[in-house]
mmCIF file of C-alpha atoms and ligand atoms in Angstrom:
data_model
loop_
_atom_site.group_PDB
_atom_site.id
_atom_site.type_symbol
_atom_site.label_atom_id
_atom_site.label_comp_id
_atom_site.label_asym_id
_atom_site.label_seq_id
_atom_site.Cartn_x
_atom_site.Cartn_y
_atom_site.Cartn_z
ATOM 1 C CA MET F 1 105.923 105.943 55.013
ATOM 2 C CA THR F 2 102.745 104.581 56.543
ATOM 3 C CA ILE F 3 103.250 102.428 59.618
ATOM 4 C CA ARG F 4 101.575 99.002 59.394
ATOM 5 C CA ARG F 5 103.535 96.790 61.828
ATOM 6 C CA VAL F 6 102.924 97.725 65.469
ATOM 7 C CA GLY F 7 104.112 96.121 68.708
ATOM 8 C CA PHE F 8 102.679 96.251 72.214
ATOM 9 C CA ILE F 9 104.430 95.372 75.482
ATOM 10 C CA GLY F 10 102.436 95.366 78.749
ATOM 11 C CA LEU F 11 98.898 94.061 78.354
ATOM 12 C CA GLY F 12 97.429 95.157 81.685
ATOM 13 C CA ILE F 13 94.249 97.061 82.463
ATOM 14 C CA MET F 14 95.297 99.813 80.032
ATOM 15 C CA GLY F 15 97.583 98.023 77.578
ATOM 16 C CA GLY F 16 95.212 95.103 76.891
ATOM 17 C CA PRO F 17 92.359 97.188 75.481
ATOM 18 C CA MET F 18 94.760 99.654 73.785
ATOM 19 C CA ALA F 19 96.357 96.730 71.932
ATOM 20 C CA ALA F 20 92.906 95.372 71.038
ATOM 21 C CA ASN F 21 92.007 98.722 69.475
ATOM 22 C CA LEU F 22 95.195 98.706 67.378
ATOM 23 C CA LEU F 23 94.271 95.243 66.106
ATOM 24 C CA ALA F 24 90.720 96.376 65.379
ATOM 25 C CA ALA F 25 92.131 99.342 63.431
ATOM 26 C CA GLY F 26 93.876 96.880 61.102
ATOM 27 C CA TYR F 27 97.501 97.066 62.287
ATOM 28 C CA GLU F 28 99.651 93.933 62.122
ATOM 29 C CA LEU F 29 100.150 93.518 65.857
ATOM 30 C CA THR F 30 102.902 91.702 67.770
ATOM 31 C CA VAL F 31 102.550 91.556 71.570
ATOM 32 C CA TRP F 32 104.422 90.431 74.657
ATOM 33 C CA ASN F 33 103.367 90.331 78.298
ATOM 34 C CA ARG F 34 105.403 89.142 81.302
ATOM 35 C CA THR F 35 102.454 87.015 82.444
ATOM 36 C CA ALA F 36 101.829 85.157 79.204
ATOM 37 C CA ALA F 37 98.142 84.379 79.847
ATOM 38 C CA LYS F 38 97.193 88.039 79.367
ATOM 39 C CA ALA F 39 98.258 87.812 75.710
ATOM 40 C CA GLU F 40 95.839 84.967 74.954
ATOM 41 C CA PRO F 41 92.720 87.040 74.127
ATOM 42 C CA LEU F 42 94.778 89.133 71.698
ATOM 43 C CA ALA F 43 96.319 86.037 70.110
ATOM 44 C CA ALA F 44 92.801 84.684 69.622
ATOM 45 C CA ALA F 45 91.874 87.975 67.926
ATOM 46 C CA GLY F 46 94.794 87.733 65.487
ATOM 47 C CA ALA F 47 97.873 89.178 67.204
ATOM 48 C CA ARG F 48 101.245 87.453 67.005
ATOM 49 C CA VAL F 49 102.777 86.676 70.415
ATOM 50 C CA ALA F 50 106.542 87.252 70.638
ATOM 51 C CA GLY F 51 109.000 85.671 73.077
ATOM 52 C CA SER F 52 110.561 88.904 74.391
ATOM 53 C CA PRO F 53 110.327 92.695 74.165
ATOM 54 C CA ALA F 54 113.299 92.604 71.750
ATOM 55 C CA GLU F 55 111.347 90.274 69.438
ATOM 56 C CA VAL F 56 108.346 92.585 69.527
ATOM 57 C CA ALA F 57 110.518 95.549 68.562
ATOM 58 C CA ALA F 58 112.270 93.588 65.802
ATOM 59 C CA ALA F 59 108.891 92.819 64.231
ATOM 60 C CA SER F 60 107.523 96.371 64.544
ATOM 61 C CA GLU F 61 107.932 99.781 62.951
ATOM 62 C CA LEU F 62 106.401 101.309 66.084
ATOM 63 C CA THR F 63 106.492 99.625 69.509
ATOM 64 C CA PHE F 64 104.297 100.661 72.428
ATOM 65 C CA THR F 65 105.171 100.002 76.056
ATOM 66 C CA CYS F 66 102.600 100.328 78.839
ATOM 67 C CA VAL F 67 104.057 98.923 82.068
ATOM 68 C CA THR F 68 103.938 100.068 85.662
ATOM 69 C CA ALA F 69 106.750 102.347 86.802
ATOM 70 C CA SER F 70 110.098 103.900 85.824
ATOM 71 C CA ALA F 71 112.149 100.801 86.688
ATOM 72 C CA ASP F 72 109.789 98.601 84.655
ATOM 73 C CA VAL F 73 110.131 100.808 81.556
ATOM 74 C CA GLU F 74 113.915 100.682 81.962
ATOM 75 C CA ALA F 75 113.722 96.877 82.216
ATOM 76 C CA VAL F 76 111.551 96.268 79.133
ATOM 77 C CA VAL F 77 113.181 98.951 76.961
ATOM 78 C CA LEU F 78 116.833 99.164 78.052
ATOM 79 C CA GLY F 79 117.317 95.817 79.837
ATOM 80 C CA ARG F 80 118.662 92.531 78.477
ATOM 81 C CA GLY F 81 116.285 91.224 75.785
ATOM 82 C CA GLY F 82 114.632 94.627 75.869
ATOM 83 C CA VAL F 83 113.240 96.744 73.066
ATOM 84 C CA ILE F 84 116.639 98.347 72.476
ATOM 85 C CA ASP F 85 118.089 94.952 71.478
ATOM 86 C CA GLY F 86 115.535 94.476 68.692
ATOM 87 C CA ALA F 87 114.442 97.896 67.442
ATOM 88 C CA ALA F 88 115.676 98.797 63.964
ATOM 89 C CA PRO F 89 117.143 102.246 63.264
ATOM 90 C CA GLY F 90 114.334 104.491 62.084
ATOM 91 C CA SER F 91 111.689 102.702 64.137
ATOM 92 C CA ILE F 92 109.750 104.413 66.930
ATOM 93 C CA VAL F 93 109.206 103.483 70.591
ATOM 94 C CA VAL F 94 106.159 105.012 72.292
ATOM 95 C CA ASP F 95 105.951 104.653 76.072
ATOM 96 C CA CYS F 96 102.434 105.108 77.470
ATOM 97 C CA SER F 97 103.353 104.303 81.093
ATOM 98 C CA THR F 98 103.330 107.063 83.707
ATOM 99 C CA ILE F 99 106.957 107.438 84.839
ATOM 100 C CA ALA F 100 109.478 110.031 86.014
ATOM 101 C CA PRO F 101 110.248 112.667 83.366
ATOM 102 C CA ALA F 102 113.984 112.042 83.963
ATOM 103 C CA THR F 103 113.588 108.349 83.099
ATOM 104 C CA ALA F 104 111.668 109.258 79.947
ATOM 105 C CA ARG F 105 114.562 111.519 78.899
ATOM 106 C CA LYS F 106 117.087 108.738 79.633
ATOM 107 C CA VAL F 107 115.125 106.272 77.482
ATOM 108 C CA HIS F 108 114.922 108.826 74.635
ATOM 109 C CA ALA F 109 118.681 109.436 74.799
ATOM 110 C CA GLN F 110 119.716 105.771 74.867
ATOM 111 C CA LEU F 111 117.391 104.846 72.003
ATOM 112 C CA ALA F 112 118.597 107.859 70.013
ATOM 113 C CA GLU F 113 122.162 106.489 70.220
ATOM 114 C CA ARG F 114 120.876 103.478 68.213
ATOM 115 C CA GLY F 115 119.012 105.671 65.730
ATOM 116 C CA VAL F 116 115.642 104.752 67.270
ATOM 117 C CA ALA F 117 113.127 107.554 67.854
ATOM 118 C CA ALA F 118 111.055 107.761 71.035
ATOM 119 C CA LEU F 119 107.988 109.502 72.380
ATOM 120 C CA ASP F 120 106.801 109.673 75.973
ATOM 121 C CA ALA F 121 103.055 109.420 75.547
ATOM 122 C CA PRO F 122 101.303 108.886 78.885
ATOM 123 C CA VAL F 123 97.548 108.622 78.718
ATOM 124 C CA SER F 124 94.484 109.689 80.635
ATOM 125 C CA GLY F 125 90.933 108.382 80.480
ATOM 126 C CA GLY F 126 91.159 105.260 82.593
ATOM 127 C CA ASP F 127 90.059 101.757 81.676
ATOM 128 C CA VAL F 128 86.900 103.303 80.200
ATOM 129 C CA GLY F 129 88.887 105.441 77.736
ATOM 130 C CA ALA F 130 91.305 102.603 76.950
ATOM 131 C CA LYS F 131 88.414 100.326 75.930
ATOM 132 C CA ALA F 132 86.592 103.041 73.978
ATOM 133 C CA GLY F 133 89.761 104.254 72.201
ATOM 134 C CA THR F 134 89.127 107.776 73.486
ATOM 135 C CA LEU F 135 92.217 108.350 75.648
ATOM 136 C CA ALA F 136 93.769 111.779 76.040
ATOM 137 C CA ILE F 137 97.441 111.393 75.091
ATOM 138 C CA MET F 138 100.107 113.920 76.095
ATOM 139 C CA VAL F 139 103.171 113.484 73.954
ATOM 140 C CA GLY F 140 106.793 114.515 74.522
ATOM 141 C CA GLY F 141 109.435 114.177 71.816
ATOM 142 C CA ASP F 142 110.428 115.744 68.534
ATOM 143 C CA ALA F 143 107.754 117.060 66.190
ATOM 144 C CA GLU F 144 108.730 114.870 63.229
ATOM 145 C CA THR F 145 108.425 111.651 65.253
ATOM 146 C CA PHE F 146 105.092 112.874 66.633
ATOM 147 C CA GLU F 147 103.740 113.409 63.101
ATOM 148 C CA ARG F 148 104.887 109.924 62.013
ATOM 149 C CA ALA F 149 103.274 108.264 65.049
ATOM 150 C CA LEU F 150 100.051 110.302 65.017
ATOM 151 C CA PRO F 151 97.980 108.057 62.702
ATOM 152 C CA VAL F 152 98.747 105.070 64.974
ATOM 153 C CA LEU F 153 97.975 107.042 68.140
ATOM 154 C CA ARG F 154 94.568 107.909 66.647
ATOM 155 C CA ALA F 155 93.600 104.214 66.991
ATOM 156 C CA ILE F 156 93.822 104.477 70.788
ATOM 157 C CA GLY F 157 93.126 108.108 71.608
ATOM 158 C CA LYS F 158 90.903 111.040 70.786
ATOM 159 C CA THR F 159 92.703 114.111 72.127
ATOM 160 C CA ILE F 160 96.366 113.799 71.179
ATOM 161 C CA VAL F 161 98.586 116.799 71.891
ATOM 162 C CA HIS F 162 102.306 117.274 71.277
ATOM 163 C CA VAL F 163 103.220 119.134 74.472
ATOM 164 C CA GLY F 164 106.984 119.613 74.098
ATOM 165 C CA PRO F 165 110.400 117.909 74.011
ATOM 166 C CA PRO F 166 111.301 114.520 75.574
ATOM 167 C CA GLY F 167 109.907 114.280 79.130
ATOM 168 C CA ALA F 168 107.259 116.979 78.598
ATOM 169 C CA GLY F 169 104.544 114.364 78.139
ATOM 170 C CA GLN F 170 105.330 112.979 81.601
ATOM 171 C CA VAL F 171 105.331 116.473 83.144
ATOM 172 C CA VAL F 172 101.849 117.094 81.719
ATOM 173 C CA LYS F 173 100.702 113.681 82.975
ATOM 174 C CA LEU F 174 101.818 114.666 86.479
ATOM 175 C CA CYS F 175 99.708 117.832 86.149
ATOM 176 C CA ASN F 176 96.848 115.549 85.124
ATOM 177 C CA GLN F 177 97.337 113.502 88.296
ATOM 178 C CA VAL F 178 97.269 116.669 90.433
ATOM 179 C CA ALA F 179 93.895 117.637 88.962
ATOM 180 C CA GLY F 180 92.621 114.045 88.994
ATOM 181 C CA GLY F 181 93.626 113.458 92.616
ATOM 182 C CA LEU F 182 91.906 116.605 93.828
ATOM 183 C CA ASN F 183 88.806 115.771 91.792
ATOM 184 C CA LEU F 184 88.750 112.384 93.527
ATOM 185 C CA LEU F 185 88.858 114.068 96.922
ATOM 186 C CA ALA F 186 86.067 116.417 95.858
ATOM 187 C CA MET F 187 83.982 113.422 94.786
ATOM 188 C CA ALA F 188 84.602 111.611 98.073
ATOM 189 C CA GLU F 189 83.782 114.622 100.250
ATOM 190 C CA ALA F 190 80.522 115.225 98.346
ATOM 191 C CA ILE F 191 79.495 111.580 98.747
ATOM 192 C CA SER F 192 80.457 111.545 102.436
ATOM 193 C CA LEU F 193 78.464 114.675 103.303
ATOM 194 C CA CYS F 194 75.474 113.512 101.291
ATOM 195 C CA ARG F 195 75.371 110.044 102.816
ATOM 196 C CA ARG F 196 75.880 111.289 106.394
ATOM 197 C CA SER F 197 73.091 113.840 105.868
ATOM 198 C CA GLY F 198 70.644 111.080 104.980
ATOM 199 C CA VAL F 199 70.294 111.946 101.293
ATOM 200 C CA ASP F 200 70.729 109.370 98.520
ATOM 201 C CA PRO F 201 74.239 109.945 97.066
ATOM 202 C CA ALA F 202 73.203 108.342 93.762
ATOM 203 C CA LYS F 203 70.676 111.160 93.283
ATOM 204 C CA MET F 204 73.316 113.708 94.247
ATOM 205 C CA LEU F 205 75.696 112.318 91.622
ATOM 206 C CA GLU F 206 73.002 112.335 88.956
ATOM 207 C CA VAL F 207 72.384 116.049 89.243
ATOM 208 C CA VAL F 208 75.764 117.396 90.402
ATOM 209 C CA SER F 209 77.578 115.556 87.580
ATOM 210 C CA ALA F 210 75.518 117.546 85.073
ATOM 211 C CA GLY F 211 76.263 120.963 86.602
ATOM 212 C CA ALA F 212 79.265 123.241 87.027
ATOM 213 C CA ALA F 213 80.852 120.921 89.631
ATOM 214 C CA GLY F 214 80.714 117.934 87.289
ATOM 215 C CA SER F 215 83.886 115.946 86.624
ATOM 216 C CA TRP F 216 85.029 112.692 85.018
ATOM 217 C CA MET F 217 85.542 111.370 88.544
ATOM 218 C CA LEU F 218 81.986 112.199 89.649
ATOM 219 C CA GLN F 219 80.513 110.784 86.470
ATOM 220 C CA HIS F 220 82.489 107.543 86.147
ATOM 221 C CA LEU F 221 83.869 106.737 89.604
ATOM 222 C CA GLY F 222 81.123 108.278 91.772
ATOM 223 C CA PRO F 223 78.564 105.541 90.966
ATOM 224 C CA ARG F 224 81.170 102.816 91.606
ATOM 225 C CA ALA F 225 82.081 104.413 94.963
ATOM 226 C CA VAL F 226 78.430 104.718 96.034
ATOM 227 C CA ALA F 227 77.722 101.108 95.036
ATOM 228 C CA GLY F 228 80.713 99.895 97.092
ATOM 229 C CA ASP F 229 82.370 98.629 93.882
ATOM 230 C CA PHE F 230 86.075 99.078 94.526
ATOM 231 C CA ALA F 231 87.403 97.010 91.603
ATOM 232 C CA PRO F 232 90.141 98.910 89.737
ATOM 233 C CA GLY F 233 90.063 100.990 87.100
ATOM 234 C CA PHE F 234 93.077 102.728 88.423
ATOM 235 C CA MET F 235 94.654 101.148 91.485
ATOM 236 C CA VAL F 236 95.460 103.066 94.670
ATOM 237 C CA ASP F 237 99.047 101.720 94.449
ATOM 238 C CA LEU F 238 99.451 103.257 90.970
ATOM 239 C CA MET F 239 97.981 106.572 92.117
ATOM 240 C CA GLN F 240 100.479 106.626 94.977
ATOM 241 C CA LYS F 241 103.299 105.969 92.502
ATOM 242 C CA ASP F 242 102.083 108.965 90.502
ATOM 243 C CA LEU F 243 101.547 111.242 93.510
ATOM 244 C CA GLY F 244 105.092 110.343 94.600
ATOM 245 C CA LEU F 245 106.343 111.529 91.186
ATOM 246 C CA VAL F 246 104.179 114.656 91.526
ATOM 247 C CA LEU F 247 105.611 115.550 94.933
ATOM 248 C CA ASP F 248 109.170 114.851 93.739
ATOM 249 C CA ALA F 249 108.614 117.254 90.829
ATOM 250 C CA ALA F 250 107.021 119.772 93.197
ATOM 251 C CA HIS F 251 110.040 119.604 95.472
ATOM 252 C CA GLU F 252 112.513 119.926 92.588
ATOM 253 C CA THR F 253 110.742 123.075 91.372
ATOM 254 C CA HIS F 254 109.823 124.387 94.847
ATOM 255 C CA THR F 255 106.153 124.320 93.950
ATOM 256 C CA PRO F 256 103.842 124.064 96.987
ATOM 257 C CA LEU F 257 101.067 121.522 96.270
ATOM 258 C CA PRO F 258 99.164 121.182 99.556
ATOM 259 C CA GLY F 259 96.122 119.471 98.013
ATOM 260 C CA SER F 260 98.164 116.756 96.315
ATOM 261 C CA ALA F 261 100.063 116.090 99.550
ATOM 262 C CA LEU F 262 96.755 115.680 101.398
ATOM 263 C CA VAL F 263 95.358 113.284 98.798
ATOM 264 C CA ARG F 264 98.551 111.226 99.063
ATOM 265 C CA GLN F 265 98.070 110.890 102.831
ATOM 266 C CA LEU F 266 94.460 109.750 102.411
ATOM 267 C CA PHE F 267 95.555 107.026 100.005
ATOM 268 C CA GLU F 268 98.292 106.119 102.498
ATOM 269 C CA MET F 269 95.476 105.251 104.933
ATOM 270 C CA LEU F 270 94.093 102.784 102.402
ATOM 271 C CA GLN F 271 97.503 101.266 101.652
ATOM 272 C CA ALA F 272 98.086 100.844 105.390
ATOM 273 C CA ARG F 273 94.888 98.803 105.494
ATOM 274 C CA GLY F 274 96.025 96.533 102.654
ATOM 275 C CA ARG F 275 93.792 98.167 100.065
ATOM 276 C CA GLY F 276 96.414 99.271 97.532
ATOM 277 C CA ARG F 277 94.898 97.142 94.794
ATOM 278 C CA ASP F 278 91.462 98.737 95.149
ATOM 279 C CA GLY F 279 90.432 101.334 92.601
ATOM 280 C CA THR F 280 91.001 104.990 93.493
ATOM 281 C CA GLN F 281 87.258 105.431 94.148
ATOM 282 C CA ALA F 282 88.052 103.704 97.474
ATOM 283 C CA ILE F 283 89.108 107.171 98.681
ATOM 284 C CA VAL F 284 85.515 107.355 100.020
ATOM 285 C CA GLU F 285 86.560 104.691 102.524
ATOM 286 C CA ALA F 286 89.374 106.892 103.841
ATOM 287 C CA LEU F 287 86.836 109.636 104.538
ATOM 288 C CA ALA F 288 84.519 107.102 106.190
ATOM 289 C CA LEU F 289 87.415 106.170 108.508
ATOM 290 C CA LEU F 290 88.025 109.845 109.315
ATOM 291 C CA ALA F 291 84.334 110.198 110.137
ATOM 292 C CA GLY F 292 84.624 107.371 112.665
ATOM 293 C CA GLU F 293 82.861 104.794 110.506
ATOM 294 C CA THR F 294 84.508 101.390 110.412
ATOM 295 C CA GLY F 295 84.833 101.395 106.569
HETATM 296 P P1 NAP B 1 98.400 96.966 85.295
HETATM 297 O O1 NAP B 1 97.034 96.471 84.918
HETATM 298 O O2 NAP B 1 98.973 96.631 86.616
HETATM 299 O O3 NAP B 1 99.391 96.496 84.132
HETATM 300 C C1 NAP B 1 100.779 96.660 84.242
HETATM 301 C C2 NAP B 1 101.422 95.928 83.077
HETATM 302 O O4 NAP B 1 102.842 96.130 83.131
HETATM 303 C C3 NAP B 1 101.212 94.413 83.121
HETATM 304 O O5 NAP B 1 101.084 93.947 81.786
HETATM 305 C C4 NAP B 1 102.503 93.927 83.755
HETATM 306 O O6 NAP B 1 102.823 92.581 83.445
HETATM 307 C C5 NAP B 1 103.496 94.862 83.119
HETATM 308 N N1 NAP B 1 104.760 94.997 83.866
HETATM 309 C C6 NAP B 1 104.952 95.674 85.016
HETATM 310 N N2 NAP B 1 106.239 95.607 85.399
HETATM 311 C C7 NAP B 1 106.882 94.887 84.447
HETATM 312 C C8 NAP B 1 108.235 94.488 84.275
HETATM 313 N N3 NAP B 1 109.202 94.843 85.169
HETATM 314 N N4 NAP B 1 108.528 93.750 83.199
HETATM 315 C C9 NAP B 1 107.582 93.400 82.306
HETATM 316 N N5 NAP B 1 106.270 93.756 82.411
HETATM 317 C C10 NAP B 1 105.940 94.488 83.473
HETATM 318 O O7 NAP B 1 98.472 98.568 85.194
HETATM 319 P P2 NAP B 1 97.687 99.567 84.226
HETATM 320 O O8 NAP B 1 96.535 100.133 84.982
HETATM 321 O O9 NAP B 1 97.466 98.942 82.893
HETATM 322 O O10 NAP B 1 98.783 100.754 84.150
HETATM 323 C C11 NAP B 1 99.870 100.717 83.229
HETATM 324 C C12 NAP B 1 100.487 102.114 83.168
HETATM 325 O O11 NAP B 1 99.503 103.049 82.696
HETATM 326 C C13 NAP B 1 100.972 102.638 84.525
HETATM 327 O O12 NAP B 1 102.138 103.406 84.375
HETATM 328 C C14 NAP B 1 99.803 103.512 84.974
HETATM 329 O O13 NAP B 1 100.224 104.514 85.878
HETATM 330 C C15 NAP B 1 99.325 104.072 83.657
HETATM 331 N N6 NAP B 1 97.919 104.502 83.606
HETATM 332 C C16 NAP B 1 96.917 103.740 84.118
HETATM 333 C C17 NAP B 1 95.594 104.185 84.054
HETATM 334 C C18 NAP B 1 94.440 103.379 84.620
HETATM 335 O O14 NAP B 1 93.340 103.943 84.746
HETATM 336 N N7 NAP B 1 94.603 102.109 84.939
HETATM 337 C C19 NAP B 1 95.298 105.395 83.446
HETATM 338 C C20 NAP B 1 96.336 106.138 82.894
HETATM 339 C C21 NAP B 1 97.634 105.691 82.987
HETATM 340 P P3 NAP B 1 102.140 91.362 84.277
HETATM 341 O O15 NAP B 1 100.829 91.114 83.604
HETATM 342 O O16 NAP B 1 103.097 90.252 84.155
HETATM 343 O O17 NAP B 1 101.990 91.844 85.706
#
């Protein structure tokens, strides 16, 4: 049966534009955000604002969550007044937050006890991809639930891959953060060398982005870093949350990840200077500090 009624919980940098795209795609949308003001633009565009996550779930055949960390997903899904209190048997919960694979599996199991299906569906593509509806979505869960949710996921993403059972989506997202973190460091080192050699880093980005060393980070975050625009996109604090999950998973599987550990330490420098709410492109400032610049 085609899903028409969709819910969205967590209207932050990612969730806000994802919800807007669902509305634009014609879904009947019910939303909730802890800080109510963030729901206002969506209400103005035609969404219904509910009083709790449970109310969102009760009104929806498929409910998205996109909140910060593992404990926050547990709170909005499994907590009092949470999704689990409102979701009807047969409905689907899709969590797009980046959280620990073990928490994703716990959420799946507890919802399953109520007859509610779940997918862990973390996303990649940043605020740019969230606005454009072109996110990459890595989905864990059973194949039948994936097929039912797929038409809805197409309203927010472009590359949508079922990667395995519950928790597998989060494992793949952690792999994404490994590659993303090291690409950020590569971007920052290229900018640092270029600038300190007296060459215009904007020119460097223009040409290097188009060649074999090109990356999403160089293309989208490089210009922001060079311009000194450190507004998030993706906050340093969130990247540190993710790199913490990465290093936990690395430890559990005895997988040496020296590059990811290094990137985590560089972001630690920024957090120590009170810059956790900057975008991750601020990694250039950590290198400037290492080079003896004041930053
Ligand atoms: P954000 O702008 O900080 O938004 C976080 C959202 O979660 C806000 O709506 C916040 O509500 C809500 N929230 C957090 N804790 C909550 C709790 N305990 N109860 C209820 N609501 C809670 O973060 P974001 O950048 O959108 O990131 C959201 C998730 O997507 C994170 O897991 C992040 O790792 C992941 N992600 C982000 C990006 C990116 O580029 N930004 C890319 C891929 C994945 P309030 O408004 O009340 O604070």
